mmCIF file of C-alpha atoms and ligand atoms in Angstrom:
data_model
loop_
_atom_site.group_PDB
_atom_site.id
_atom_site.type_symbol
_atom_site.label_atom_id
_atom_site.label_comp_id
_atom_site.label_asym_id
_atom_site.label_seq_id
_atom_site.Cartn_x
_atom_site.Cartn_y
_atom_site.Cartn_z
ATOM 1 C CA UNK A 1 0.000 0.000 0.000
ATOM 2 C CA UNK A 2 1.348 3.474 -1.160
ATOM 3 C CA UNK A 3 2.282 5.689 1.622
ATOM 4 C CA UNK A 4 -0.291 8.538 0.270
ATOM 5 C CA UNK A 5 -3.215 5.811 0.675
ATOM 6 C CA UNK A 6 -6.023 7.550 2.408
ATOM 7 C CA UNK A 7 -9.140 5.469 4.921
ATOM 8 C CA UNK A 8 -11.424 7.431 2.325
ATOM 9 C CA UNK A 9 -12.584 4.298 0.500
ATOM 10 C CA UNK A 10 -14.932 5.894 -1.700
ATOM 11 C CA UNK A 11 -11.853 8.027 -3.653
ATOM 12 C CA UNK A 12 -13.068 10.545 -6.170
ATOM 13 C CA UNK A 13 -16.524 10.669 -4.742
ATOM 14 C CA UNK A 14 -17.484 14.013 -3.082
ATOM 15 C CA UNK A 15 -17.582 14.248 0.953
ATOM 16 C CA UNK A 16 -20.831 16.258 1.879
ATOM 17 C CA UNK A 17 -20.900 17.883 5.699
ATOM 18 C CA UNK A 18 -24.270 19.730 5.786
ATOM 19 C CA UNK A 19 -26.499 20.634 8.963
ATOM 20 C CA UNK A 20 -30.265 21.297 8.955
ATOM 21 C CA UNK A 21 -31.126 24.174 11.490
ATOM 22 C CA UNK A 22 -34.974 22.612 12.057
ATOM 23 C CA UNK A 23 -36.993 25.565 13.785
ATOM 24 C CA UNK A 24 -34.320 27.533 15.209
ATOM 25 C CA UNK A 25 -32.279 30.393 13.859
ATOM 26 C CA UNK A 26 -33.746 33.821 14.847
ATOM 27 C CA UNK A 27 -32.093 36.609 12.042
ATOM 28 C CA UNK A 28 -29.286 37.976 14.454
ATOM 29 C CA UNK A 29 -28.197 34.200 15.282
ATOM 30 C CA UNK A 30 -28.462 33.361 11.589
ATOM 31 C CA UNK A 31 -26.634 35.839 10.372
ATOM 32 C CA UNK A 32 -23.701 35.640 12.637
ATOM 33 C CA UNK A 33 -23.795 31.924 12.305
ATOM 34 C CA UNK A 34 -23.579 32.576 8.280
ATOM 35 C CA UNK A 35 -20.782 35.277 8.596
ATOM 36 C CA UNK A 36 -18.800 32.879 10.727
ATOM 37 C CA UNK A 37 -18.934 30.186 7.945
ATOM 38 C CA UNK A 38 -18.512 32.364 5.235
ATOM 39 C CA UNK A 39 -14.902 33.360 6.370
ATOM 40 C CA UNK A 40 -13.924 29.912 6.138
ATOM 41 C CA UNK A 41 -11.508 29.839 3.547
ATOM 42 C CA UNK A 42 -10.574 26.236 3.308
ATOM 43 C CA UNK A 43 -12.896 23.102 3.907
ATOM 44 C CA UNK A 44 -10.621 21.019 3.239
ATOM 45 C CA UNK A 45 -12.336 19.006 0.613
ATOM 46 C CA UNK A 46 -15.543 18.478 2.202
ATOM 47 C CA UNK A 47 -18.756 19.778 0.422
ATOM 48 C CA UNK A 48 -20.638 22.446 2.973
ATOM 49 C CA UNK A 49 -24.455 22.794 3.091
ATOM 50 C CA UNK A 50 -26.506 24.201 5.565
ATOM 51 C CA UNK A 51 -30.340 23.946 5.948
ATOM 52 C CA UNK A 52 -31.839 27.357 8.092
ATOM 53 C CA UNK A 53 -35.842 28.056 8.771
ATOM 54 C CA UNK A 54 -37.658 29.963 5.225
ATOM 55 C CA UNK A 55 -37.467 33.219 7.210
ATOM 56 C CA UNK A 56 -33.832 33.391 6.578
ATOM 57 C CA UNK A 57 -33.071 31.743 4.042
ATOM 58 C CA UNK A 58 -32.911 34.366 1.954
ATOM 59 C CA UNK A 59 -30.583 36.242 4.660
ATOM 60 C CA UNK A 60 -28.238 33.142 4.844
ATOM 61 C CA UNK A 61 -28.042 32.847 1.005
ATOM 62 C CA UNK A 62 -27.076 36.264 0.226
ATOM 63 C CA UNK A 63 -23.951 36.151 2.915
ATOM 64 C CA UNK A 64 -22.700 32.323 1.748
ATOM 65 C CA UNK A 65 -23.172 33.654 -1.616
ATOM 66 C CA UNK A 66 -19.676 32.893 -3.544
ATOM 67 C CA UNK A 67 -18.414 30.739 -0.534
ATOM 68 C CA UNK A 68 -18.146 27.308 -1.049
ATOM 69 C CA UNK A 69 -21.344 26.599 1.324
ATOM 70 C CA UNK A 70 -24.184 25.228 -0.405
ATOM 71 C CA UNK A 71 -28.277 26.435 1.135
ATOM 72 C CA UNK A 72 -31.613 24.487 1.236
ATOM 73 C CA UNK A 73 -34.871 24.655 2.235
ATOM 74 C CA UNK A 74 -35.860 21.662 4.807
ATOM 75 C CA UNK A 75 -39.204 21.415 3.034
ATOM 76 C CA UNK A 76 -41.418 22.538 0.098
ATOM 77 C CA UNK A 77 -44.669 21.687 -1.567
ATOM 78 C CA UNK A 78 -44.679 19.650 -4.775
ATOM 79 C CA UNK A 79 -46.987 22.566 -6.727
ATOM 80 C CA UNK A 80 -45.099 25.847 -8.145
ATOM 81 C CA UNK A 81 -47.817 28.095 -7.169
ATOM 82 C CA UNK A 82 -51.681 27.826 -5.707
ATOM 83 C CA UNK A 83 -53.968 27.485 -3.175
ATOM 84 C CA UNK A 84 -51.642 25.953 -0.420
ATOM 85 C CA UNK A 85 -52.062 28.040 2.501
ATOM 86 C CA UNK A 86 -48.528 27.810 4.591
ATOM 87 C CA UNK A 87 -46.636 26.238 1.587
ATOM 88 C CA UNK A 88 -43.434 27.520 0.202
ATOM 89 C CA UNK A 89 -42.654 26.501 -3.592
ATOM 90 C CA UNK A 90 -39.321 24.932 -5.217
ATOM 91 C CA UNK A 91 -39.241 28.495 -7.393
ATOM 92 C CA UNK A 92 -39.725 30.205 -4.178
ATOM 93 C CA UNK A 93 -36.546 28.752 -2.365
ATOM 94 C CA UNK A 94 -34.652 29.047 -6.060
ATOM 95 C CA UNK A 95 -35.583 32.729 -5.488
ATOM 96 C CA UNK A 96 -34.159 33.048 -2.181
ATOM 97 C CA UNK A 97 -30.846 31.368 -2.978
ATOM 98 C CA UNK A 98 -31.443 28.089 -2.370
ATOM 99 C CA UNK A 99 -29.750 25.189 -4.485
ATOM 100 C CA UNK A 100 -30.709 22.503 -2.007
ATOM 101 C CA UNK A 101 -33.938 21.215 -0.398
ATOM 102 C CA UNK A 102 -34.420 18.638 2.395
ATOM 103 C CA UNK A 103 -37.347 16.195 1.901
ATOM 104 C CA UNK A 104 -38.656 13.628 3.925
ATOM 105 C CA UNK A 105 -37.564 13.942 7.066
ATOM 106 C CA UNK A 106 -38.446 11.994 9.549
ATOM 107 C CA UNK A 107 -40.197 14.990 12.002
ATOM 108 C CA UNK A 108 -42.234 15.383 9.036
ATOM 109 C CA UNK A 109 -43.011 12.578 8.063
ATOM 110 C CA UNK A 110 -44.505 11.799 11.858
ATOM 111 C CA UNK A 111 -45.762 15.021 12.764
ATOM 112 C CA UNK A 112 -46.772 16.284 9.384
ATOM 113 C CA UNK A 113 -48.202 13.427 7.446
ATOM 114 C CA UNK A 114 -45.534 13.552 5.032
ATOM 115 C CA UNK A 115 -45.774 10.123 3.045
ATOM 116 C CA UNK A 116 -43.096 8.644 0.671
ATOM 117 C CA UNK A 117 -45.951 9.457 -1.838
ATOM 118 C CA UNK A 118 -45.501 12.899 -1.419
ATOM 119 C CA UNK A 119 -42.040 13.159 -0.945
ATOM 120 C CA UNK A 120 -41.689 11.630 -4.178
ATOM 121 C CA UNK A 121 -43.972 14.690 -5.857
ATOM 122 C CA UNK A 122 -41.948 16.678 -4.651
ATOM 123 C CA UNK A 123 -38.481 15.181 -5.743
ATOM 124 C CA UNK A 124 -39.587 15.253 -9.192
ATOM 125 C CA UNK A 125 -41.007 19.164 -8.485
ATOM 126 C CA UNK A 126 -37.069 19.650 -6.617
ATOM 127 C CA UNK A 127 -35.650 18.608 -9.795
ATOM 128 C CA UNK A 128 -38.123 20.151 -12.565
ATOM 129 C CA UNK A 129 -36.614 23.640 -10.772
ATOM 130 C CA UNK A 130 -33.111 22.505 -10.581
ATOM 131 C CA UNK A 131 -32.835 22.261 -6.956
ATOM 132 C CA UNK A 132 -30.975 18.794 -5.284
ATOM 133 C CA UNK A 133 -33.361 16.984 -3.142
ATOM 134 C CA UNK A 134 -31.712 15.678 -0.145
ATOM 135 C CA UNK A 135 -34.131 12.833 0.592
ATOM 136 C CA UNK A 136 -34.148 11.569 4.163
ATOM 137 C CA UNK A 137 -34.805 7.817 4.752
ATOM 138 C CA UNK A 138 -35.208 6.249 7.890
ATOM 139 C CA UNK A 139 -36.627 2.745 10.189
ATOM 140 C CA UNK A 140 -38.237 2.980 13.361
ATOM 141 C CA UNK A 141 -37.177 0.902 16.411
ATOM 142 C CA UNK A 142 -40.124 -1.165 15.972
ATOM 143 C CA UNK A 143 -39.487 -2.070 12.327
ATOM 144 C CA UNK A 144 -35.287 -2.578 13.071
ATOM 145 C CA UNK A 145 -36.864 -4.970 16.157
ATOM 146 C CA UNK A 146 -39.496 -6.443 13.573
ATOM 147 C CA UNK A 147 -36.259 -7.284 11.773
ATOM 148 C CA UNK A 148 -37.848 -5.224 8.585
ATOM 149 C CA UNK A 149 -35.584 -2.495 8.561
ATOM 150 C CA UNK A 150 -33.959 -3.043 5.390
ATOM 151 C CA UNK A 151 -37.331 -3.559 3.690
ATOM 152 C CA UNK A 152 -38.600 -0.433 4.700
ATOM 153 C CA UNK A 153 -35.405 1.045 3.016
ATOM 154 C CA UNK A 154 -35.784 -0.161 0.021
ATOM 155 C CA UNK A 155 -38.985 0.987 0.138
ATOM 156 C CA UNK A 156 -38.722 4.290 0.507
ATOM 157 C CA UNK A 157 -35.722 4.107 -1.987
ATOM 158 C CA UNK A 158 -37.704 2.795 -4.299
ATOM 159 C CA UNK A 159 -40.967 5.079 -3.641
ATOM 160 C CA UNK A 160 -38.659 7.999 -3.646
ATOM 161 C CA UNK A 161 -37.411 7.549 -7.019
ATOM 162 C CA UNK A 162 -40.178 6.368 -8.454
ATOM 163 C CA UNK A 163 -40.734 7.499 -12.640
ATOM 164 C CA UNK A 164 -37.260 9.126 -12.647
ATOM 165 C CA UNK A 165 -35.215 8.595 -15.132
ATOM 166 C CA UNK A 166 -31.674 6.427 -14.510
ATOM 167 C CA UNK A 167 -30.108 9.944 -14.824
ATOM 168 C CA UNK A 168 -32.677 11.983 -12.745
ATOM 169 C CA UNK A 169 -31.977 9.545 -9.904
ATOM 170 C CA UNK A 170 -28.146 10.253 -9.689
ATOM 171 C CA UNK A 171 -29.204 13.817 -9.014
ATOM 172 C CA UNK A 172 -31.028 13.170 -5.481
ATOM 173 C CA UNK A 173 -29.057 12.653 -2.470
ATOM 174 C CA UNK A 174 -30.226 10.579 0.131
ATOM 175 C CA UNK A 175 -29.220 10.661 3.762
ATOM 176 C CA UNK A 176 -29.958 7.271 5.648
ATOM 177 C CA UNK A 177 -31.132 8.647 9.430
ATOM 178 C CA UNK A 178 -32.315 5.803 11.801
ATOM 179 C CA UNK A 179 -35.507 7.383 13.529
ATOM 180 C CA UNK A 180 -34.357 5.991 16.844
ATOM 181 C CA UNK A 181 -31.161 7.913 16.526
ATOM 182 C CA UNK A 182 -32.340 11.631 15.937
ATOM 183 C CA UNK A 183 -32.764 14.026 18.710
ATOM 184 C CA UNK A 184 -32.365 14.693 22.235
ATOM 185 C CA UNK A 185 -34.125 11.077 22.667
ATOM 186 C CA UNK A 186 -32.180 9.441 20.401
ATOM 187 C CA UNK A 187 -29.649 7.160 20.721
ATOM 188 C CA UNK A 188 -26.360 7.003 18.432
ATOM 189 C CA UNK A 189 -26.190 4.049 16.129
ATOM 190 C CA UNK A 190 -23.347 2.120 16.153
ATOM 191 C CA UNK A 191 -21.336 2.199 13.337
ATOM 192 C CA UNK A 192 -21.662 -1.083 12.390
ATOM 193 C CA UNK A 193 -24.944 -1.464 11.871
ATOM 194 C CA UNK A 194 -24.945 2.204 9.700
ATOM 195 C CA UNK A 195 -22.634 0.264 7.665
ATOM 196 C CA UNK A 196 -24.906 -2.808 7.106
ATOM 197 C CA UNK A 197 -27.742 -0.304 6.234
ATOM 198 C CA UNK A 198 -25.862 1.719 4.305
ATOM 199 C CA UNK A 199 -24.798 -1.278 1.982
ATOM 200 C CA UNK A 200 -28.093 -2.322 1.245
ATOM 201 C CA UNK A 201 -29.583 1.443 0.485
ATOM 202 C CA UNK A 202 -26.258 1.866 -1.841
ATOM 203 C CA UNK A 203 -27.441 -1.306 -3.415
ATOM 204 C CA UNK A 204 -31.380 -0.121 -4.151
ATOM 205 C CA UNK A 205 -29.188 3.545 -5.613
ATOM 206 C CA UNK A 206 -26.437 1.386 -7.830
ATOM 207 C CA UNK A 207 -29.962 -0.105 -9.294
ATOM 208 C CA UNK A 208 -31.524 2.989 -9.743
ATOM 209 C CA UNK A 209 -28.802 4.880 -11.127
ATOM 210 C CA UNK A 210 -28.363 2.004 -13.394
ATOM 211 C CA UNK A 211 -24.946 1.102 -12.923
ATOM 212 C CA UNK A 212 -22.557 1.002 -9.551
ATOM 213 C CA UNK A 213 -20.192 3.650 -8.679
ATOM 214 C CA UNK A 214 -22.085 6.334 -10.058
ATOM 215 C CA UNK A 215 -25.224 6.124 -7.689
ATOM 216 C CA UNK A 216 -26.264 9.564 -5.603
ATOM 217 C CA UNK A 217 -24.467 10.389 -2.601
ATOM 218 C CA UNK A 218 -25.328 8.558 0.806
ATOM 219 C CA UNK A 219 -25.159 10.776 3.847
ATOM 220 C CA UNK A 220 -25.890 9.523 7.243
ATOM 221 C CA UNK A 221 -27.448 11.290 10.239
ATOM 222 C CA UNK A 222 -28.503 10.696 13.465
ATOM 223 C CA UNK A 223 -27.156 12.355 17.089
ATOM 224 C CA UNK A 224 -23.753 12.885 14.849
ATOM 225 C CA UNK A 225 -21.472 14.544 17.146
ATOM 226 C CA UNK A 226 -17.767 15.003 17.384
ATOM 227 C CA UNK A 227 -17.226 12.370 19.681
ATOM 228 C CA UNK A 228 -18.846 9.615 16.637
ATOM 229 C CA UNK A 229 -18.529 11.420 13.296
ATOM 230 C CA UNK A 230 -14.587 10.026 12.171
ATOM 231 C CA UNK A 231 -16.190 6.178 12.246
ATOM 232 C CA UNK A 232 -19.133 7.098 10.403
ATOM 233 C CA UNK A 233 -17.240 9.071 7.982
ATOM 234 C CA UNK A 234 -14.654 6.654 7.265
ATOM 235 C CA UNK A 235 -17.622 3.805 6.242
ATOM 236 C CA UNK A 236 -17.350 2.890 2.906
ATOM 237 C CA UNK A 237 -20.870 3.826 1.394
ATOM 238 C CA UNK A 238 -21.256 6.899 3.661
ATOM 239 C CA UNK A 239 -20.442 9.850 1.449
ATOM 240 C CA UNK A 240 -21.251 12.632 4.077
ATOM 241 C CA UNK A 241 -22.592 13.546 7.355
ATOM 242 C CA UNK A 242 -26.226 15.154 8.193
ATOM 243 C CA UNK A 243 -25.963 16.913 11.524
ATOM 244 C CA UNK A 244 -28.869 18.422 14.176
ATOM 245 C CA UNK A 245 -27.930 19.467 17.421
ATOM 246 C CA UNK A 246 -23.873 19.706 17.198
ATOM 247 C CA UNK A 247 -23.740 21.751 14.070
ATOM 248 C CA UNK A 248 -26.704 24.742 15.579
ATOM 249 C CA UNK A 249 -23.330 26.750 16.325
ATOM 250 C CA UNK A 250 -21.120 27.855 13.402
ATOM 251 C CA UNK A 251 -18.005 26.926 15.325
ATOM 252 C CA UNK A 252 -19.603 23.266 16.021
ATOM 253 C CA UNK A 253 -20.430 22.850 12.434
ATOM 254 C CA UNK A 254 -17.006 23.694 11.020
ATOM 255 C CA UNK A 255 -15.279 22.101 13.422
ATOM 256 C CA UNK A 256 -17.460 18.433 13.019
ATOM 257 C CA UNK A 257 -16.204 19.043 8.854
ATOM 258 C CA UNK A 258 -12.558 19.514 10.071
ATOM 259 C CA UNK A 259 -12.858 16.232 11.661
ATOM 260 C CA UNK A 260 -14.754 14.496 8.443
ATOM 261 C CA UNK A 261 -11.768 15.764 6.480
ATOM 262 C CA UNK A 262 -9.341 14.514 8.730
ATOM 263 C CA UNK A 263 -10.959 11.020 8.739
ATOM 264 C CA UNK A 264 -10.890 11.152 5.239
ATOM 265 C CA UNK A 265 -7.208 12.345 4.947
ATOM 266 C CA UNK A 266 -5.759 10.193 7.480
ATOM 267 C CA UNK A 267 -3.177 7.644 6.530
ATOM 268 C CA UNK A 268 -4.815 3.834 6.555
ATOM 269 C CA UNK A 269 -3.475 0.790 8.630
ATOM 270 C CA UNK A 270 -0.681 -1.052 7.064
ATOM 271 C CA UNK A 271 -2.640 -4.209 5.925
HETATM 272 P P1 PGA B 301 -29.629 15.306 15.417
HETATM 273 O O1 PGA B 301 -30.597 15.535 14.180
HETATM 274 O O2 PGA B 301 -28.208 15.363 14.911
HETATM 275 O O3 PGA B 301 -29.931 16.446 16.360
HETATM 276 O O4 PGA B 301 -29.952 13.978 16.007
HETATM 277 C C1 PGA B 301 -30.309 14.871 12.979
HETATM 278 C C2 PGA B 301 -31.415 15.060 11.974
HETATM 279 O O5 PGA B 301 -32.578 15.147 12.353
HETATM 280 O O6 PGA B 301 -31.128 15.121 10.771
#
């Protein structure tokens, strides 16, 4: 093995770091917390994203504009315009300076009604506007203790993409979040088992996208925190990190992608 062999074993393959504010982020906080990431002049390789509340998204966008960080919405309706009291559209969050949008989250999906019906309007509405869909998947304890949890993955996979093109589908991301392991009640996963999930969702994406290797990015999520991110990082179809709680400050965010690029740069084990 070369001495310039990195643990990244997905080489060539971006490395996406991106944090989803949910309802927090008043305009003072946001904005500092944007101005703080803007100066970052070097992420090291990693892909940046960040996910605020619609009422400053606009804010955000216009100080990360021309830094490397990447914006999204965490939500949107599938329709461009209408009679959808409380809805934001895809051209709406293109308008504010969005690129991104989050769909499918589990929150939503629980406390919202979201189904993987309608998270799969709106991927093909995400796409129709030219925004990346960042589609979040997900089993509940009772369905990993039902021993179905990789079922219900390649369900939603599959309802996700469904009537997209081979081509269309290796534009969505999806990030694989355990609905036991979100939140202040959730417990971490251990990496092990991310990396058994994560090798059957890459599977369902290397069939969609019609060919292995160039299937859409897998991020994981889940109580990621700087004590767990380098393992998660460093599995082989984990191509990024989706972060709650530890990434709400700007320093915790870029300091949780320092350490994803230094799991990703640091020398592997002599075999
Ligand atoms: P958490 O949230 O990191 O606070 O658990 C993750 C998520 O909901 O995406």
């Amino acid at each position: 093995m070369s001495a310039s062999a990195t643990s990244n074993p997905k080489p060539g393959r971006p490395f996406w770091v991106g944090t989803s504010w949910k309802m927090n982020g008043l305009p003072d906080d946001a904005r500092r917390y944007a101005e703080r990431i803007a100066a970052v002049d070097d992420w090291h390789g990693i892909r940046p994203f960040v996910m605020p509340p619609f009422t400053v998204l606009a804010d955000v966008a216009r100080l990360l504009h021309g830094s490397a960080v990447q914006v999204g919405g965490q939500n949107m309706h599938w329709d461009e315009s209408g009679s959808w009291t409380g809805e934001i559209s895809a051209p709406m969050l293109r308008q504010c300076g969005a690129t991104m949008v989050e769909l499918g989250h589990s929150e939503r999906r629980r406390h919202f009604g979201e189904t993987d019906e309608t998270v799969n309007w709106k991927i093909h509405a995400a796409l129709r506007h030219g925004l990346t869909p960042l589609v979040c998947i997900g089993e509940t304890q009772a369905e990993r203790d039902g021993n179905v949890a990789d079922l219900i993955l390649a369900r939603q996979v599959r309802l996700a993409l469904h009537g997209l093109t081979a081509a269309q589908a290796g534009r969505v991301m999806f990030a694989y979040e355990p609905v036991w392991a979100i939140g202040e009640a959730g417990r971490p996963a251990p990496p092990e088992l991310v990396a058994q999930a994560a090798a059957g969702i890459r599977q369902e994406l290397d069939r969609a996208a019609g060919a292995p290797g160039v299937s859409p990015p897998l991020l994981y999520g889940g109580s990621v925190n700087l004590e767990n991110a380098a393992p998660y990082a460093a599995l082989a179809d984990i191509d990024g990190l989706f972060v709650g709680r530890a990434a709400w400050t700007a320093e915790g965010y870029a300091t949780l992608a320092r350490t994803a690029s230094r799991t990703l740069a640091a020398p592997r084990p002599e075999p």
